[in-house]
Tab-separated table of C-alpha atoms in Angstrom:
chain	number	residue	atom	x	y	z
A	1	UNK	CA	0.000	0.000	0.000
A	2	UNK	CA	1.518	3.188	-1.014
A	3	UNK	CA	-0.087	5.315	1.083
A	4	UNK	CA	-2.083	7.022	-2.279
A	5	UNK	CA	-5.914	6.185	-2.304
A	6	UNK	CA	-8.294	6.847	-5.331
A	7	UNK	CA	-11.504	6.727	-5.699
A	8	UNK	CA	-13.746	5.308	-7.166
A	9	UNK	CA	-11.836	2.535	-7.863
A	10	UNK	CA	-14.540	1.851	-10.710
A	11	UNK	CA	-16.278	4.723	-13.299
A	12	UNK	CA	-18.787	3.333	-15.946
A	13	UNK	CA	-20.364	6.358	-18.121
A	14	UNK	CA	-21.885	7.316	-21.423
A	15	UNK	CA	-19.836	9.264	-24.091
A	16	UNK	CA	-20.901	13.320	-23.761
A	17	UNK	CA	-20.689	12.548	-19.949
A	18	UNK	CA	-18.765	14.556	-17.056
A	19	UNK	CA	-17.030	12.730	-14.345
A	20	UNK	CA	-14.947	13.424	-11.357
A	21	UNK	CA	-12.165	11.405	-10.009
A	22	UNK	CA	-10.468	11.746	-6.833
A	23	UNK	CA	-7.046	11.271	-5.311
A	24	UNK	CA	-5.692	11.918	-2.105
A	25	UNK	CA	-1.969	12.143	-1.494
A	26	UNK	CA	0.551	10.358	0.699
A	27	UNK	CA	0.512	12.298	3.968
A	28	UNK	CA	2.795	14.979	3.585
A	29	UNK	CA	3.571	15.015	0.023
A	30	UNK	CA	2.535	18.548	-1.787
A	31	UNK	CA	3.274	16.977	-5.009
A	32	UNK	CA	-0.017	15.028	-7.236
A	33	UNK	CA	0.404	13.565	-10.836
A	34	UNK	CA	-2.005	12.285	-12.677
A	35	UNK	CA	-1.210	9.766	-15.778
A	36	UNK	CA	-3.499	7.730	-17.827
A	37	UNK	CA	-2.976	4.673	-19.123
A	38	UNK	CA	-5.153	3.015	-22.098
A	39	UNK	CA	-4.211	0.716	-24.913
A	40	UNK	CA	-3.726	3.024	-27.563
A	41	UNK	CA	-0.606	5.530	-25.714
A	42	UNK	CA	0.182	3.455	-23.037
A	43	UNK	CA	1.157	5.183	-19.826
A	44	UNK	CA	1.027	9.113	-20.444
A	45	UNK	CA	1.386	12.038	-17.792
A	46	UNK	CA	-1.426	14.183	-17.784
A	47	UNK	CA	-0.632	17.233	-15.533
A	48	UNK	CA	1.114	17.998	-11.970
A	49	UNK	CA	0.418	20.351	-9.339
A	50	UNK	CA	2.322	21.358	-6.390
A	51	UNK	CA	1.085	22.872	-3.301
A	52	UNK	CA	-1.930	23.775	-5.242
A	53	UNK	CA	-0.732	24.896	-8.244
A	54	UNK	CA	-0.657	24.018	-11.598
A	55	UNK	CA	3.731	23.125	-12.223
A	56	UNK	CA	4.139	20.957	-15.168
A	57	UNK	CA	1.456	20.181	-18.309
A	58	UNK	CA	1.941	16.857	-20.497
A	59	UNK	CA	-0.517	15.054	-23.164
A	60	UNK	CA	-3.766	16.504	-21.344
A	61	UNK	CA	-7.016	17.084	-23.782
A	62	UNK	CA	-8.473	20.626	-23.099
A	63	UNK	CA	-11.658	18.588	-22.019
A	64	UNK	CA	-9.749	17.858	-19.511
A	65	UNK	CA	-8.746	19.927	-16.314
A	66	UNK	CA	-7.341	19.176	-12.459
A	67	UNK	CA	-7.080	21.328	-9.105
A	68	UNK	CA	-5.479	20.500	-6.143
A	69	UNK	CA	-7.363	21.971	-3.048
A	70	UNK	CA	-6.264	23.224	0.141
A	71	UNK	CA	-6.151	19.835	1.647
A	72	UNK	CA	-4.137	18.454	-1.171
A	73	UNK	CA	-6.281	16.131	-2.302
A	74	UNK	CA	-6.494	16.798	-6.505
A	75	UNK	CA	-9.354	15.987	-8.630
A	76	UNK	CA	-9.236	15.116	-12.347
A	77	UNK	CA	-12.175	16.765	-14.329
A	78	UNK	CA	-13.009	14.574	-18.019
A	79	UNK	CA	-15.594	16.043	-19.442
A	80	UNK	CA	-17.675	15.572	-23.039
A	81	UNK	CA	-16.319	12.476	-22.902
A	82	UNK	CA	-15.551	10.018	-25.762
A	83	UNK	CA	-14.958	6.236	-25.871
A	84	UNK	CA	-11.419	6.764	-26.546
A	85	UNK	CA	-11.054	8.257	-23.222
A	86	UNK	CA	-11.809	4.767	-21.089
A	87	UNK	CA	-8.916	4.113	-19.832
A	88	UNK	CA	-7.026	3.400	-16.020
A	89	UNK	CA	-5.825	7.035	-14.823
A	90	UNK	CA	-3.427	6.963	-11.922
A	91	UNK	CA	-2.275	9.335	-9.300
A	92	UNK	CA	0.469	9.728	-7.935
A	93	UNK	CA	2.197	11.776	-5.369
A	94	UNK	CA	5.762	12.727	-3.882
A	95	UNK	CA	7.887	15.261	-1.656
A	96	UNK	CA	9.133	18.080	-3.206
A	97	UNK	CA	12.671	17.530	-4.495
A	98	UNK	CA	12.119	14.004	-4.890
A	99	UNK	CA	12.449	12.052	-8.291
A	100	UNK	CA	10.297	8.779	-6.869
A	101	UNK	CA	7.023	8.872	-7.192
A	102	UNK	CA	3.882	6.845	-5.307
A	103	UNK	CA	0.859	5.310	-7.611
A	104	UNK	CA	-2.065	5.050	-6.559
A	105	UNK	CA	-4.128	1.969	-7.382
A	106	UNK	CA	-5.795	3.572	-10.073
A	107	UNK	CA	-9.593	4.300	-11.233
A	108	UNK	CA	-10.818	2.521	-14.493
A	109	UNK	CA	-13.170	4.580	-16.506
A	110	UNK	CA	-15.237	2.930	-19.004
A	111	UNK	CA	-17.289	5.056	-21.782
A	112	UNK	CA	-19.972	3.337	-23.761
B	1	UNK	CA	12.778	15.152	-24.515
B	2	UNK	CA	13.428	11.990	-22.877
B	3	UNK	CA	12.145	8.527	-24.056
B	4	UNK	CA	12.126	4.801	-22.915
B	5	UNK	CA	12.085	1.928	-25.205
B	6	UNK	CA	11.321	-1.672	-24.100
B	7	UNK	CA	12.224	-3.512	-27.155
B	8	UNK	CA	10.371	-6.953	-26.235
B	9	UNK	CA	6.772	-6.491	-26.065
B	10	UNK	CA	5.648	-10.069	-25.366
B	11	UNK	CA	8.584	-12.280	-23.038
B	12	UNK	CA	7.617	-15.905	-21.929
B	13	UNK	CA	10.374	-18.183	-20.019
B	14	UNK	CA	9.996	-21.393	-17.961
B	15	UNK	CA	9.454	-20.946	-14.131
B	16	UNK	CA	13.318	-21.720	-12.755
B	17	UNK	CA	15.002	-19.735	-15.890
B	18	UNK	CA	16.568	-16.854	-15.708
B	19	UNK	CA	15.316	-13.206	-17.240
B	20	UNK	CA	16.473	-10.436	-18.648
B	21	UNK	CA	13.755	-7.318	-19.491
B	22	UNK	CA	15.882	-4.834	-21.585
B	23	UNK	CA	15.356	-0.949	-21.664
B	24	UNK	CA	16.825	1.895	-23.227
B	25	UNK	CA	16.641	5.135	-22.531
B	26	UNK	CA	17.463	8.507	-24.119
B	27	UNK	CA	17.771	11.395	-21.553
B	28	UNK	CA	20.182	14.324	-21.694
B	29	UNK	CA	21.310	14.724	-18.335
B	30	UNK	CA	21.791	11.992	-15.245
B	31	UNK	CA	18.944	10.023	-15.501
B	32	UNK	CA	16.734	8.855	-12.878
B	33	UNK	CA	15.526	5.202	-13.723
B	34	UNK	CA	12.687	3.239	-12.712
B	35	UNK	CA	11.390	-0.589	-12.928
B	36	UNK	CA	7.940	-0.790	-12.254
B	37	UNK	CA	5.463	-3.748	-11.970
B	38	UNK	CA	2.292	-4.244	-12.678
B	39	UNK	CA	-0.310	-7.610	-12.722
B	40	UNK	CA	-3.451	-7.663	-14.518
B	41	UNK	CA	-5.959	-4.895	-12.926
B	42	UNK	CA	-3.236	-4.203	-10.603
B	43	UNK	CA	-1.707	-0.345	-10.349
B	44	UNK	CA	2.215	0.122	-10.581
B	45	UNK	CA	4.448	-1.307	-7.842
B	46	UNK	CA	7.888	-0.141	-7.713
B	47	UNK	CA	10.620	-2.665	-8.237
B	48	UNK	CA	13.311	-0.723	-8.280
B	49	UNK	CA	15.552	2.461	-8.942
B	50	UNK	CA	18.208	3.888	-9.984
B	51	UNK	CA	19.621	7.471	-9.172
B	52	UNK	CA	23.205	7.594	-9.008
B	53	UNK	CA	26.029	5.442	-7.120
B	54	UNK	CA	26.802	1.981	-7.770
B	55	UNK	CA	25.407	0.837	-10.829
B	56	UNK	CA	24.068	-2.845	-10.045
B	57	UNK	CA	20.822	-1.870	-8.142
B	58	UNK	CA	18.794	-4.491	-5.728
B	59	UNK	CA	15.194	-4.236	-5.413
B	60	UNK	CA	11.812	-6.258	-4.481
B	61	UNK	CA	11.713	-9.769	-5.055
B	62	UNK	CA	14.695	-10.968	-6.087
B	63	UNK	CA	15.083	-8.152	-9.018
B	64	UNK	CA	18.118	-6.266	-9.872
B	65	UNK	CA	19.072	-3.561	-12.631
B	66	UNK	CA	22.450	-2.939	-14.092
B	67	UNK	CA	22.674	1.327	-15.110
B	68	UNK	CA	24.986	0.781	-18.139
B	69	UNK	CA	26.154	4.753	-19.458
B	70	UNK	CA	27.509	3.230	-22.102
B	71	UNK	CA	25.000	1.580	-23.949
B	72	UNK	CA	22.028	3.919	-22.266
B	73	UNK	CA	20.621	0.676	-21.044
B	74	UNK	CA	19.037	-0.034	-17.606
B	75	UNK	CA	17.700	-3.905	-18.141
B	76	UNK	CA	15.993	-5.678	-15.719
B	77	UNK	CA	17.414	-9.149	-14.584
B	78	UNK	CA	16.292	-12.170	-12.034
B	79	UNK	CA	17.765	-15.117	-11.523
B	80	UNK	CA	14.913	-18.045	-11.095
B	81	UNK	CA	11.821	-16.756	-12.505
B	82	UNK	CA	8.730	-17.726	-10.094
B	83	UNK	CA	5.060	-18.031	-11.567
B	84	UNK	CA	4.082	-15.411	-9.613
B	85	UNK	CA	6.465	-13.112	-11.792
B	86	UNK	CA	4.117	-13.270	-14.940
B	87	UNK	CA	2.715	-9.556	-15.425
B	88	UNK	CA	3.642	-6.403	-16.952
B	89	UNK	CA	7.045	-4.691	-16.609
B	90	UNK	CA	7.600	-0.748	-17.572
B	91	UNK	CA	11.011	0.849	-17.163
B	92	UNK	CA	10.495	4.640	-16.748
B	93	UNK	CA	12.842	7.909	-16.632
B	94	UNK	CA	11.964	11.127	-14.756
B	95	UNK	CA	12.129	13.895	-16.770
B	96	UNK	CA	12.769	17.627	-14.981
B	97	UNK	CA	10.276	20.176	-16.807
B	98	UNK	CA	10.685	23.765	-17.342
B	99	UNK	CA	9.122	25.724	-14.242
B	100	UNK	CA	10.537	23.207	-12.225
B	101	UNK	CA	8.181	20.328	-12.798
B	102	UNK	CA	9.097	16.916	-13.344
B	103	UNK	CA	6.997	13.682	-15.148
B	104	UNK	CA	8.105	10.001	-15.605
B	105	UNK	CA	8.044	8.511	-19.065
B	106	UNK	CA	7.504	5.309	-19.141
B	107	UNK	CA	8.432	2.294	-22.222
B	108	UNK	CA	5.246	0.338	-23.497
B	109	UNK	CA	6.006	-2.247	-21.042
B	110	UNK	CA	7.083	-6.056	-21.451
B	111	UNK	CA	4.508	-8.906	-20.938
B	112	UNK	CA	5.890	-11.539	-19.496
B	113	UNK	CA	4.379	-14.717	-19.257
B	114	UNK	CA	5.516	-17.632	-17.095
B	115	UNK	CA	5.348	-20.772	-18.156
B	116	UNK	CA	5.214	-23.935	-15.393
């Protein structure tokens, strides 16, 4: 257990849909990635945010956004959603300054 | 930009052999290496890493890496493959990003499959 929880573990939806998915951090860590893994680009970083801001950007659709409150818990925002996006998307979290980072165990979204 | 490539996509040995997971990796700077491990529905559990020092690294489970400069290789290795080995392997390299960021990048992964 790394100490990174998601939820929900499971996400079934309809294309043109909005969901929500959640990750809380290891305690203490300011740092929370969020990747996605599907079948067509493999594992992908999406976005990062430290402390609650925004710090690094990767392969992330503009139907896509994330915050990070004041707790530090983030949440990744997929919106008009399209069967191409089911896929596992991971968080993951670290110190600052550190170069190892700590998956969660992932929520699996499915669009039909 | 950085990159990973796993050149083996599909890997099957006998339970007892030996393994070898290769990975290459183009990065400009030091990298920071990563084996990670994952089984079917599973998320990513870290094996092992690499970040400077000696370059023969131990981790989980009887795995170990060799960081070869050289040949920008960081291949994963075990000794007596156990059934409970068959899953999917992804090396990965962390990448530092402008504004102080940083990502992993991760190879396509290997599958391997265990045969008894």
């Amino acid at each position: 257990d790394s100490g990174v929880t998601q939820t929900p573990k499971h996400l079934i939806t309809a294309t043109g849909q909005r969901v929500t998915l959640r990750c809380s951090p290891r305690s203490g860590d300011l740092s929370v990635y969020w990747y996605q893994q599907s079948l067509d680009q493999g594992l992908q970083f999406l976005i990062q945010y430290y402390n609650g801001e925004e710090r690094a950007k990767g392969n992330i659709l503009e139907r896509f956004s994330a915050q990070q409150f004041p707790d530090l818990h983030s949440e990744l925002n997929l919106s008009s959603l399209e069967l191409g996006d089911s896929a596992l998307y991971f968080c993951a979290s670290n110190v600052q300054g550190s170069n190892e980072q700590f998956f969660g165990p992932g929520t699996r979204l499915t669009v039909l | 930009a950085q990159s990973v490539t796993q050149p083996d996509i599909h890997i099957t040995v006998s339970e007892g052999a030996s393994l070898e997971l290769r990975c290459n990796y183009s990065y400009g700077a030091t990298p920071y290496l990563f084996w990670y491990v994952q089984s079917p529905g599973q998320g990513l559990q870290l094996l092992l890493k690499y970040f400077s020092g000696d370059t023969l690294v131990q981790g989980i489970k009887g795995f170990e890496a060799e960081f070869k400069r050289s040949q920008s290789s960081f291949n994963l290795r075990k000794p007596s493959v156990h059934w409970s080995d068959a899953a999917e392997y992804f090396c990965a390299v962390v990448g530092i990003l402008t504004g102080g960021g940083n990502k992993l990048t991760f190879g396509t992964g290997t599958q391997l499959k265990v045969e008894l």
